[in-house]
PDB file of C-alpha atoms in Angstrom:
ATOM      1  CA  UNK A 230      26.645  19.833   2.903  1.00  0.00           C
ATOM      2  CA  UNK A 231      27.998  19.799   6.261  1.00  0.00           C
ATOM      3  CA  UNK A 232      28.629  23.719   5.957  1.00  0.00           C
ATOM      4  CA  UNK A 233      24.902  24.203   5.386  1.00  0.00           C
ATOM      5  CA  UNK A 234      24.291  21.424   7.950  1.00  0.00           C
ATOM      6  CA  UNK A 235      26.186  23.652  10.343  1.00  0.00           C
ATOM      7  CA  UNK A 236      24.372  27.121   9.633  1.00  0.00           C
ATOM      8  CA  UNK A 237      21.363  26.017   9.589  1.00  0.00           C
ATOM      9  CA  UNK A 238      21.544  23.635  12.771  1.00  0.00           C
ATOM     10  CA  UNK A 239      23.482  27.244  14.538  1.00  0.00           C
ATOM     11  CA  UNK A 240      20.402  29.289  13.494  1.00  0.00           C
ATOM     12  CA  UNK A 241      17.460  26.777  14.300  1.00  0.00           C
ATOM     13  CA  UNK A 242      19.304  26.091  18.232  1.00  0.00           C
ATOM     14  CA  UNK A 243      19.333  29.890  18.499  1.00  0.00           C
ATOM     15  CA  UNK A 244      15.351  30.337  17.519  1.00  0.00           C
ATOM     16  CA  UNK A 245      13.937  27.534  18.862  1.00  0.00           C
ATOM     17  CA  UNK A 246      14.064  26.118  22.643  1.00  0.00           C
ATOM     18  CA  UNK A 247      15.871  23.388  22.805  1.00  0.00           C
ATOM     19  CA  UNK A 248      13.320  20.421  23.635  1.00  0.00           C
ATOM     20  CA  UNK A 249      12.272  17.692  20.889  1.00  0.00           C
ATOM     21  CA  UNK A 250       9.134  19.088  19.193  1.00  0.00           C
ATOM     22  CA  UNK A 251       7.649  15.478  19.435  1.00  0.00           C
ATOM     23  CA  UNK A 252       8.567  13.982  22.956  1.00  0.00           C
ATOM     24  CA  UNK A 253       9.253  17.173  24.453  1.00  0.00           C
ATOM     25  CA  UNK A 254      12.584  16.226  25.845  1.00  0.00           C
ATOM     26  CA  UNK A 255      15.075  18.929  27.037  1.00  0.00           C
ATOM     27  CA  UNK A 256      18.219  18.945  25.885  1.00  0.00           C
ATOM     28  CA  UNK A 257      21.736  20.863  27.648  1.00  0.00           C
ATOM     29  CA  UNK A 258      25.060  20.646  27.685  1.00  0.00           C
ATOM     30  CA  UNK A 259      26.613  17.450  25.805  1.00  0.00           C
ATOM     31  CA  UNK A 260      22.946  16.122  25.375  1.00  0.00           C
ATOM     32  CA  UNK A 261      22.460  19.201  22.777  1.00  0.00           C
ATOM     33  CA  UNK A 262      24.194  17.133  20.131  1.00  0.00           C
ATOM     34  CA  UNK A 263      21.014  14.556  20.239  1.00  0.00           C
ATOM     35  CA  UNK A 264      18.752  17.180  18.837  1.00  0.00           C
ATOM     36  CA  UNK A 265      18.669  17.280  15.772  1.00  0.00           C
ATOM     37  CA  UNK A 266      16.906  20.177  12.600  1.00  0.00           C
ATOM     38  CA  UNK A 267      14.428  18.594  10.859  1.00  0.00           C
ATOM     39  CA  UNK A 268      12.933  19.446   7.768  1.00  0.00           C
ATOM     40  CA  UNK A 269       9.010  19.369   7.269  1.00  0.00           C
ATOM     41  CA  UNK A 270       8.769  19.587   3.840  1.00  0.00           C
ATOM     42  CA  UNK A 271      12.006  17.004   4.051  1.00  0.00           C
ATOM     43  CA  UNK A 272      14.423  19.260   1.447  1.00  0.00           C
ATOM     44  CA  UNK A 273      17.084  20.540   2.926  1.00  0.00           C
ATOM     45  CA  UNK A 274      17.989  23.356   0.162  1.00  0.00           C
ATOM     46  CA  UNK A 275      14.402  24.806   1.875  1.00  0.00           C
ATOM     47  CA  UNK A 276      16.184  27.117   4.758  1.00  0.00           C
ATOM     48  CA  UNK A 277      14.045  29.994   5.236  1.00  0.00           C
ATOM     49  CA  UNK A 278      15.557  32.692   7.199  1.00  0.00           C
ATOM     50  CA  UNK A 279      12.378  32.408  10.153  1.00  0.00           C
ATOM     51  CA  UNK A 280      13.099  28.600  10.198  1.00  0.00           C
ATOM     52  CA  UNK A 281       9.726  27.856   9.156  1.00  0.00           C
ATOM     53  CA  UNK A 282      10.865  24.729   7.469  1.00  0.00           C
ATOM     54  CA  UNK A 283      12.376  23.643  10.427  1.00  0.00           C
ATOM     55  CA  UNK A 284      11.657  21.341  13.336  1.00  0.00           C
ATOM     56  CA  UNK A 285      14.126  20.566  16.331  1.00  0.00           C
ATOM     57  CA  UNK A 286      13.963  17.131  16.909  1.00  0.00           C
ATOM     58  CA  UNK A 287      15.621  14.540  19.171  1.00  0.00           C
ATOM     59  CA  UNK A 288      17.743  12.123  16.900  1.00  0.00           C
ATOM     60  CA  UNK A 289      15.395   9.072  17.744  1.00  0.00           C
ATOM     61  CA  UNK A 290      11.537  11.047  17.201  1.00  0.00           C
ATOM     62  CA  UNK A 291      13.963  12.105  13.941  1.00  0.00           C
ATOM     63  CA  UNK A 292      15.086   8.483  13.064  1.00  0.00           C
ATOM     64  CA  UNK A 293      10.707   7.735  13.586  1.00  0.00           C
ATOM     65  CA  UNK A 294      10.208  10.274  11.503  1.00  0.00           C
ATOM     66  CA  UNK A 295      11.876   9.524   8.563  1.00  0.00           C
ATOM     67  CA  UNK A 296      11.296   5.535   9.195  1.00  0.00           C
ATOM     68  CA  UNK A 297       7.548   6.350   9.077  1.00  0.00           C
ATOM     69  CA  UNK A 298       7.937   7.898   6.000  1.00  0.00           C
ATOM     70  CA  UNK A 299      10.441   5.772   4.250  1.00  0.00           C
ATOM     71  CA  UNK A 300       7.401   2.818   4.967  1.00  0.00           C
ATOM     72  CA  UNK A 301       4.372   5.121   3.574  1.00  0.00           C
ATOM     73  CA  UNK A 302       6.899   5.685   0.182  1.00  0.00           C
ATOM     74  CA  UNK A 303       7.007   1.784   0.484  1.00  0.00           C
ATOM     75  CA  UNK A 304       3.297   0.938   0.413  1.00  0.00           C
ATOM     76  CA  UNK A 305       2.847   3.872  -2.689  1.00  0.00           C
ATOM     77  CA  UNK A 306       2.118   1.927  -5.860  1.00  0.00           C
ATOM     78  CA  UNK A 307       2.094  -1.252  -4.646  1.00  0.00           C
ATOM     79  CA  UNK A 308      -1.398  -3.727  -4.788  1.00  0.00           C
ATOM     80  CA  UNK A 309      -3.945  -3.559  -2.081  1.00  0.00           C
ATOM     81  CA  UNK A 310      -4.598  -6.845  -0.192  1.00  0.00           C
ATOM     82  CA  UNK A 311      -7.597  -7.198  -2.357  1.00  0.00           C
ATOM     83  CA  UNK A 312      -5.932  -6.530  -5.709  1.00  0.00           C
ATOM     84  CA  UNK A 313      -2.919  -9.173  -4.796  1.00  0.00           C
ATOM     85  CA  UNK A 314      -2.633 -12.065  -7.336  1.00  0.00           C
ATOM     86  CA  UNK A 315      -1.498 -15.838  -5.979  1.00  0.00           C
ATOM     87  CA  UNK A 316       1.349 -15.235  -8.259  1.00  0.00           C
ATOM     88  CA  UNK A 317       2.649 -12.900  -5.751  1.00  0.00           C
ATOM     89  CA  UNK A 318       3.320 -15.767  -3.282  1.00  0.00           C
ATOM     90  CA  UNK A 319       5.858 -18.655  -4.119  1.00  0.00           C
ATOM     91  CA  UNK A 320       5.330 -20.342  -1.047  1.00  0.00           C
ATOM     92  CA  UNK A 321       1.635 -21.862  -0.466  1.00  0.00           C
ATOM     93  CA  UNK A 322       2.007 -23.494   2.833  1.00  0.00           C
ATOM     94  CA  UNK A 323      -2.206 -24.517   2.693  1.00  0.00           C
ATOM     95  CA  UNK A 324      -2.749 -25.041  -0.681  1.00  0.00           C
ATOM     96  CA  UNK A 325      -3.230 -28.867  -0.357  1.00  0.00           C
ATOM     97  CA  UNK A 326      -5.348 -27.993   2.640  1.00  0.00           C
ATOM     98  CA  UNK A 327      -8.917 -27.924   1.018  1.00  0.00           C
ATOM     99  CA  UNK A 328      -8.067 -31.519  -0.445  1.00  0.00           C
ATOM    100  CA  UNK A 329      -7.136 -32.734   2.892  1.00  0.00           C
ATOM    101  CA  UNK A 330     -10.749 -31.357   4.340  1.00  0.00           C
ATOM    102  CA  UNK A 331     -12.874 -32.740   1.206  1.00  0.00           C
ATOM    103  CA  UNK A 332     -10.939 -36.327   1.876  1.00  0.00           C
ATOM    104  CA  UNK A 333     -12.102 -36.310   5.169  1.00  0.00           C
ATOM    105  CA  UNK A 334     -15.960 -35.475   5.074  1.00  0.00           C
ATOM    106  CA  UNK A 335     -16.041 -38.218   2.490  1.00  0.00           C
ATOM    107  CA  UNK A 336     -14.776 -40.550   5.223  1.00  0.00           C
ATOM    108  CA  UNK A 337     -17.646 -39.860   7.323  1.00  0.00           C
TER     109      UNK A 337
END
């Protein structure tokens, strides 16, 4: 993997400018290790030869990236806030609550 890592990451620095593609910071010298190849389609067997799969990325817009996707694959599947069950919950912290309130509008 690192092999292909390295081609790959070689071809993309030598087509692309070297500035994030989402904060649009430039990168020279020792900084050029902070930007990162990013995959759109996120496979990395996908290398075309025109790098069209590819997006140059500094390595925290790349961590946000994949973050931002790893929570959208989180929320897939699960209930909606309007489908969730009071099963779902162990803890109930106001479920004596309406009891309390009834007790005390009969006090009145």
């Amino acid at each position: 993997m690192k092999d292909r890592e390295k081609t790959y990451r070689e071809k993309a620095l030598k087509m692309y400018p070297h500035v994030c593609g989402r904060c649009a910071r430039e990168f020279s010298g020792k900084q050029l290790r902070e930007l990162t190849v990013h995959h759109r389609d996120h496979n990395h067997d996908n290398n075309p030869p025109d790098g069209s799969n590819w997006e140059l990325l500094c390595i925290y817009c790349h961590d946000n990236e994949h973050g931002r996707l790893e929570v959208a694959e989180a929320y897939d599947g699960r209930l909606s806030s309007s489908q969730t069950s009071d099963s779902d919950f162990a803890h109930r912290p106001f479920a004596a609550l309406e009891a309390l309130l009834k007790g005390k509008d009969k006090g009145k």
